[in-house]
Amino acid sequence: MADNDSSTAERGAWNSKLGFILAASGSAIGLGNIVFFASNAYQYGGGAFYLPYFIALFVMGIPVMITEFSLGTMTGKSFPLALQKLAGKKGEFVGWWSIASALTITMYYITILGWALSMLVGAFGSLLEPGATAPFEGMTEPTAGPSAVTWFFGMVATWWPMLAVVAIWGVTVLLLWRGTETIEKAVRIFVPMMWLFMIGLVINGLLQPGGVDGVLYLFTPNLDGIADVRVWQGAFAQMFFSLSLGLGTMTAYASYLPKDADNVNNSLLVSFLNCGFEYIAGVAIFALLFVYALNPAGTTLSLSFFAIPQGIAGFPFGVKFFGVFFFLLVVIAGLTSAVSLVEGMASPLIDKLGISRAKALSFVLVPGILGSLLFAVPSIIDTGLTGNGTLGLTLLDLVDNWAFRYSLLTVGLLECLLLGWVLGADKIRAAVNVHTKFKLGPWFDWLIKLVIPAILSFVIFFTLVDDFTSAGGKFAEEGGLYGSGYTMPGYEWLPVFIPIAWLTFTIVVAAVLTSRRTVDAAPHEADAVPDTLAV
Ligand code: PFF
């Protein structure tokens, strides 16, 4: 039975297995599944993306998720302190570095959600109608039909998204106010809603004449891209992000589970729910692309923010309905992920500093909201739109390039090395096997100790070499750091400044928090969580 003393109430415990599965899959299913997956798959040539992505799921995604869940259930702590208990101070540093990276990523994740909310509001109004005005040079006003691109850039060049960002942060903190209790209530409504909406979109896409061609493009194997290491890099980073790995979230959620939780079963369930959702989202989106012959050139956001609304605007009927429907889906899916990201940061602060949940949430909220607002700054610094146009969007693009492609994979590499060699992968396997029907064999040890670190080291090394020797990015014309090809008078220093600032910020935060004394205010052990859970 649940131990209801105040420490448990403060730290939290899931009420049921279903609550945990909904929350963990709600974390995994987010902008990554709708916005990023489809655009990655498109960019890397549809069928070419699948093989690396499948391999990434089985060879790395599921084993790392088992490991991150086990950290939580074995120690009853969130990521940094769990790593500290199992692999010492170095482990704690890696843990806090990942939390600092999570803060960076959450800042812009919530800004993107703020834009999605603005598009949702726009879908009720003029987004899907002709006549939007363009704030950038050379961007012509559409004469026939609406232009979601013009609408989007018109919107990011106003102050309105800042309001949306504050609203998203507000709702996220409210949903976290009572920890597992409020999270569980929210995911019971949001997660089924997300699935229903997505299934609706798939059916709609497939019923359109030509929709099936998009699906064929997506699923037809294409071996041309397999030799391109960038495709593999894209697939591995996307898999980590999509499964919410490498940022401490899954360990925080698992720390509210009893010690006897079946980590293999839970990992398989959450991964399959996530990837299942991702594939059907791909079907819905690619069907639309093909029906309306859309070409989502350029950035990651362009597919969901320009191409999809453009497609919806071409529907013979129900334009507003589907527009609202699509962006509501994006907002809800993103919210349940944002909630997990923030919980993944608040929970270790409670564990380490012995502070109340309200205080921990405000420690995350204050820098978080400031960062999200910065990413929404509408000042136009690149009038010709050689890159991203506004200061906020440019910062987001540059930070994402480093944080997304390096943080998660680096944490994955270090956690596997620490747990594989310092603690011993066999110890994790033994702890997991006590409580599961699907026993892990010695292959698990070799995956954690050798195979995953080897793949991740190769991918990280290659990405570094690529960044420093080639044009470095999709938009850079001459060699140089990512973004150096953008024309932004007065801001040419940004592409160099951003990676330095990102590294300094995350390392300083990690060093400061690691060096603090741990104030164990209450018995935050897994013993405070009930021994077994009802379904
Ligand atoms: N998995 C989420 C998505 O696909 O949008 C994003 C995410 C949430 C990443 C939580 C990492 C994380 F810890």
PDB file of N, CA, C and O in Angstrom, residues 55-80:
ATOM      1  N   ILE A  55      17.260   0.020 -36.564  1.00  0.00           N
ATOM      2  CA  ILE A  55      18.450  -0.475 -35.857  1.00  0.00           C
ATOM      3  C   ILE A  55      18.647   0.345 -34.588  1.00  0.00           C
ATOM      4  O   ILE A  55      18.912  -0.188 -33.507  1.00  0.00           O
ATOM      5  N   ALA A  56      18.449   1.653 -34.720  1.00  0.00           N
ATOM      6  CA  ALA A  56      18.602   2.515 -33.543  1.00  0.00           C
ATOM      7  C   ALA A  56      17.632   2.101 -32.432  1.00  0.00           C
ATOM      8  O   ALA A  56      17.981   2.106 -31.252  1.00  0.00           O
ATOM      9  N   LEU A  57      16.430   1.697 -32.798  1.00  0.00           N
ATOM     10  CA  LEU A  57      15.441   1.324 -31.778  1.00  0.00           C
ATOM     11  C   LEU A  57      15.872   0.073 -31.018  1.00  0.00           C
ATOM     12  O   LEU A  57      15.898   0.058 -29.788  1.00  0.00           O
ATOM     13  N   PHE A  58      16.243  -0.979 -31.773  1.00  0.00           N
ATOM     14  CA  PHE A  58      16.509  -2.247 -31.093  1.00  0.00           C
ATOM     15  C   PHE A  58      17.899  -2.311 -30.470  1.00  0.00           C
ATOM     16  O   PHE A  58      18.066  -2.853 -29.382  1.00  0.00           O
ATOM     17  N   VAL A  59      18.879  -1.743 -31.174  1.00  0.00           N
ATOM     18  CA  VAL A  59      20.245  -1.880 -30.659  1.00  0.00           C
ATOM     19  C   VAL A  59      20.502  -0.871 -29.536  1.00  0.00           C
ATOM     20  O   VAL A  59      21.263  -1.133 -28.614  1.00  0.00           O
ATOM     21  N   MET A  60      19.835   0.280 -29.595  1.00  0.00           N
ATOM     22  CA  MET A  60      20.182   1.312 -28.640  1.00  0.00           C
ATOM     23  C   MET A  60      18.989   1.809 -27.826  1.00  0.00           C
ATOM     24  O   MET A  60      19.058   1.880 -26.602  1.00  0.00           O
ATOM     25  N   GLY A  61      17.891   2.141 -28.503  1.00  0.00           N
ATOM     26  CA  GLY A  61      16.772   2.779 -27.803  1.00  0.00           C
ATOM     27  C   GLY A  61      16.233   1.931 -26.654  1.00  0.00           C
ATOM     28  O   GLY A  61      16.178   2.388 -25.499  1.00  0.00           O
ATOM     29  N   ILE A  62      15.857   0.695 -26.959  1.00  0.00           N
ATOM     30  CA  ILE A  62      15.238  -0.133 -25.916  1.00  0.00           C
ATOM     31  C   ILE A  62      16.247  -0.457 -24.793  1.00  0.00           C
ATOM     32  O   ILE A  62      15.933  -0.280 -23.617  1.00  0.00           O
ATOM     33  N   PRO A  63      17.482  -0.895 -25.120  1.00  0.00           N
ATOM     34  CA  PRO A  63      18.428  -1.166 -24.016  1.00  0.00           C
ATOM     35  C   PRO A  63      18.718   0.067 -23.150  1.00  0.00           C
ATOM     36  O   PRO A  63      18.795  -0.043 -21.924  1.00  0.00           O
ATOM     37  N   VAL A  64      18.843   1.243 -23.775  1.00  0.00           N
ATOM     38  CA  VAL A  64      19.119   2.434 -22.950  1.00  0.00           C
ATOM     39  C   VAL A  64      17.899   2.782 -22.097  1.00  0.00           C
ATOM     40  O   VAL A  64      18.028   3.173 -20.938  1.00  0.00           O
ATOM     41  N   MET A  65      16.707   2.563 -22.638  1.00  0.00           N
ATOM     42  CA  MET A  65      15.525   2.847 -21.822  1.00  0.00           C
ATOM     43  C   MET A  65      15.448   1.893 -20.625  1.00  0.00           C
ATOM     44  O   MET A  65      15.136   2.299 -19.506  1.00  0.00           O
ATOM     45  N   ILE A  66      15.768   0.619 -20.857  1.00  0.00           N
ATOM     46  CA  ILE A  66      15.785  -0.341 -19.731  1.00  0.00           C
ATOM     47  C   ILE A  66      16.757   0.180 -18.669  1.00  0.00           C
ATOM     48  O   ILE A  66      16.457   0.183 -17.465  1.00  0.00           O
ATOM     49  N   THR A  67      17.913   0.655 -19.127  1.00  0.00           N
ATOM     50  CA  THR A  67      18.924   1.146 -18.182  1.00  0.00           C
ATOM     51  C   THR A  67      18.418   2.377 -17.429  1.00  0.00           C
ATOM     52  O   THR A  67      18.564   2.468 -16.205  1.00  0.00           O
ATOM     53  N   GLU A  68      17.814   3.321 -18.145  1.00  0.00           N
ATOM     54  CA  GLU A  68      17.358   4.543 -17.471  1.00  0.00           C
ATOM     55  C   GLU A  68      16.203   4.259 -16.507  1.00  0.00           C
ATOM     56  O   GLU A  68      16.122   4.855 -15.432  1.00  0.00           O
ATOM     57  N   PHE A  69      15.313   3.346 -16.876  1.00  0.00           N
ATOM     58  CA  PHE A  69      14.250   2.956 -15.932  1.00  0.00           C
ATOM     59  C   PHE A  69      14.879   2.282 -14.702  1.00  0.00           C
ATOM     60  O   PHE A  69      14.480   2.540 -13.557  1.00  0.00           O
ATOM     61  N   SER A  70      15.860   1.412 -14.944  1.00  0.00           N
ATOM     62  CA  SER A  70      16.463   0.682 -13.816  1.00  0.00           C
ATOM     63  C   SER A  70      17.153   1.620 -12.848  1.00  0.00           C
ATOM     64  O   SER A  70      17.120   1.400 -11.634  1.00  0.00           O
ATOM     65  N   LEU A  71      17.792   2.670 -13.387  1.00  0.00           N
ATOM     66  CA  LEU A  71      18.426   3.629 -12.491  1.00  0.00           C
ATOM     67  C   LEU A  71      17.394   4.152 -11.492  1.00  0.00           C
ATOM     68  O   LEU A  71      17.674   4.305 -10.297  1.00  0.00           O
ATOM     69  N   GLY A  72      16.205   4.460 -12.003  1.00  0.00           N
ATOM     70  CA  GLY A  72      15.153   5.000 -11.136  1.00  0.00           C
ATOM     71  C   GLY A  72      14.634   3.974 -10.143  1.00  0.00           C
ATOM     72  O   GLY A  72      14.502   4.262  -8.948  1.00  0.00           O
ATOM     73  N   THR A  73      14.338   2.762 -10.620  1.00  0.00           N
ATOM     74  CA  THR A  73      13.738   1.790  -9.698  1.00  0.00           C
ATOM     75  C   THR A  73      14.777   1.221  -8.721  1.00  0.00           C
ATOM     76  O   THR A  73      14.457   0.905  -7.586  1.00  0.00           O
ATOM     77  N   MET A  74      16.032   1.120  -9.151  1.00  0.00           N
ATOM     78  CA  MET A  74      17.047   0.556  -8.247  1.00  0.00           C
ATOM     79  C   MET A  74      17.377   1.520  -7.104  1.00  0.00           C
ATOM     80  O   MET A  74      17.710   1.099  -5.999  1.00  0.00           O
ATOM     81  N   THR A  75      17.346   2.828  -7.395  1.00  0.00           N
ATOM     82  CA  THR A  75      17.804   3.788  -6.376  1.00  0.00           C
ATOM     83  C   THR A  75      16.674   4.603  -5.759  1.00  0.00           C
ATOM     84  O   THR A  75      16.838   5.179  -4.690  1.00  0.00           O
ATOM     85  N   GLY A  76      15.542   4.711  -6.441  1.00  0.00           N
ATOM     86  CA  GLY A  76      14.474   5.579  -5.940  1.00  0.00           C
ATOM     87  C   GLY A  76      14.848   7.052  -6.053  1.00  0.00           C
ATOM     88  O   GLY A  76      14.278   7.909  -5.377  1.00  0.00           O
ATOM     89  N   LYS A  77      15.830   7.336  -6.885  1.00  0.00           N
ATOM     90  CA  LYS A  77      16.283   8.730  -7.062  1.00  0.00           C
ATOM     91  C   LYS A  77      16.163   9.116  -8.527  1.00  0.00           C
ATOM     92  O   LYS A  77      16.134   8.262  -9.401  1.00  0.00           O
ATOM     93  N   SER A  78      16.231  10.431  -8.760  1.00  0.00           N
ATOM     94  CA  SER A  78      16.252  10.869 -10.153  1.00  0.00           C
ATOM     95  C   SER A  78      17.690  10.825 -10.686  1.00  0.00           C
ATOM     96  O   SER A  78      18.619  10.481  -9.964  1.00  0.00           O
ATOM     97  N   PHE A  79      17.847  11.205 -11.958  1.00  0.00           N
ATOM     98  CA  PHE A  79      19.049  10.867 -12.735  1.00  0.00           C
ATOM     99  C   PHE A  79      20.408  11.164 -12.063  1.00  0.00           C
ATOM    100  O   PHE A  79      21.214  10.244 -11.873  1.00  0.00           O
ATOM    101  N   PRO A  80      20.701  12.421 -11.664  1.00  0.00           N
ATOM    102  CA  PRO A  80      22.064  12.682 -11.153  1.00  0.00           C
ATOM    103  C   PRO A  80      22.389  11.884  -9.897  1.00  0.00           C
ATOM    104  O   PRO A  80      23.477  11.302  -9.787  1.00  0.00           O
TER     105      PRO A  80
END
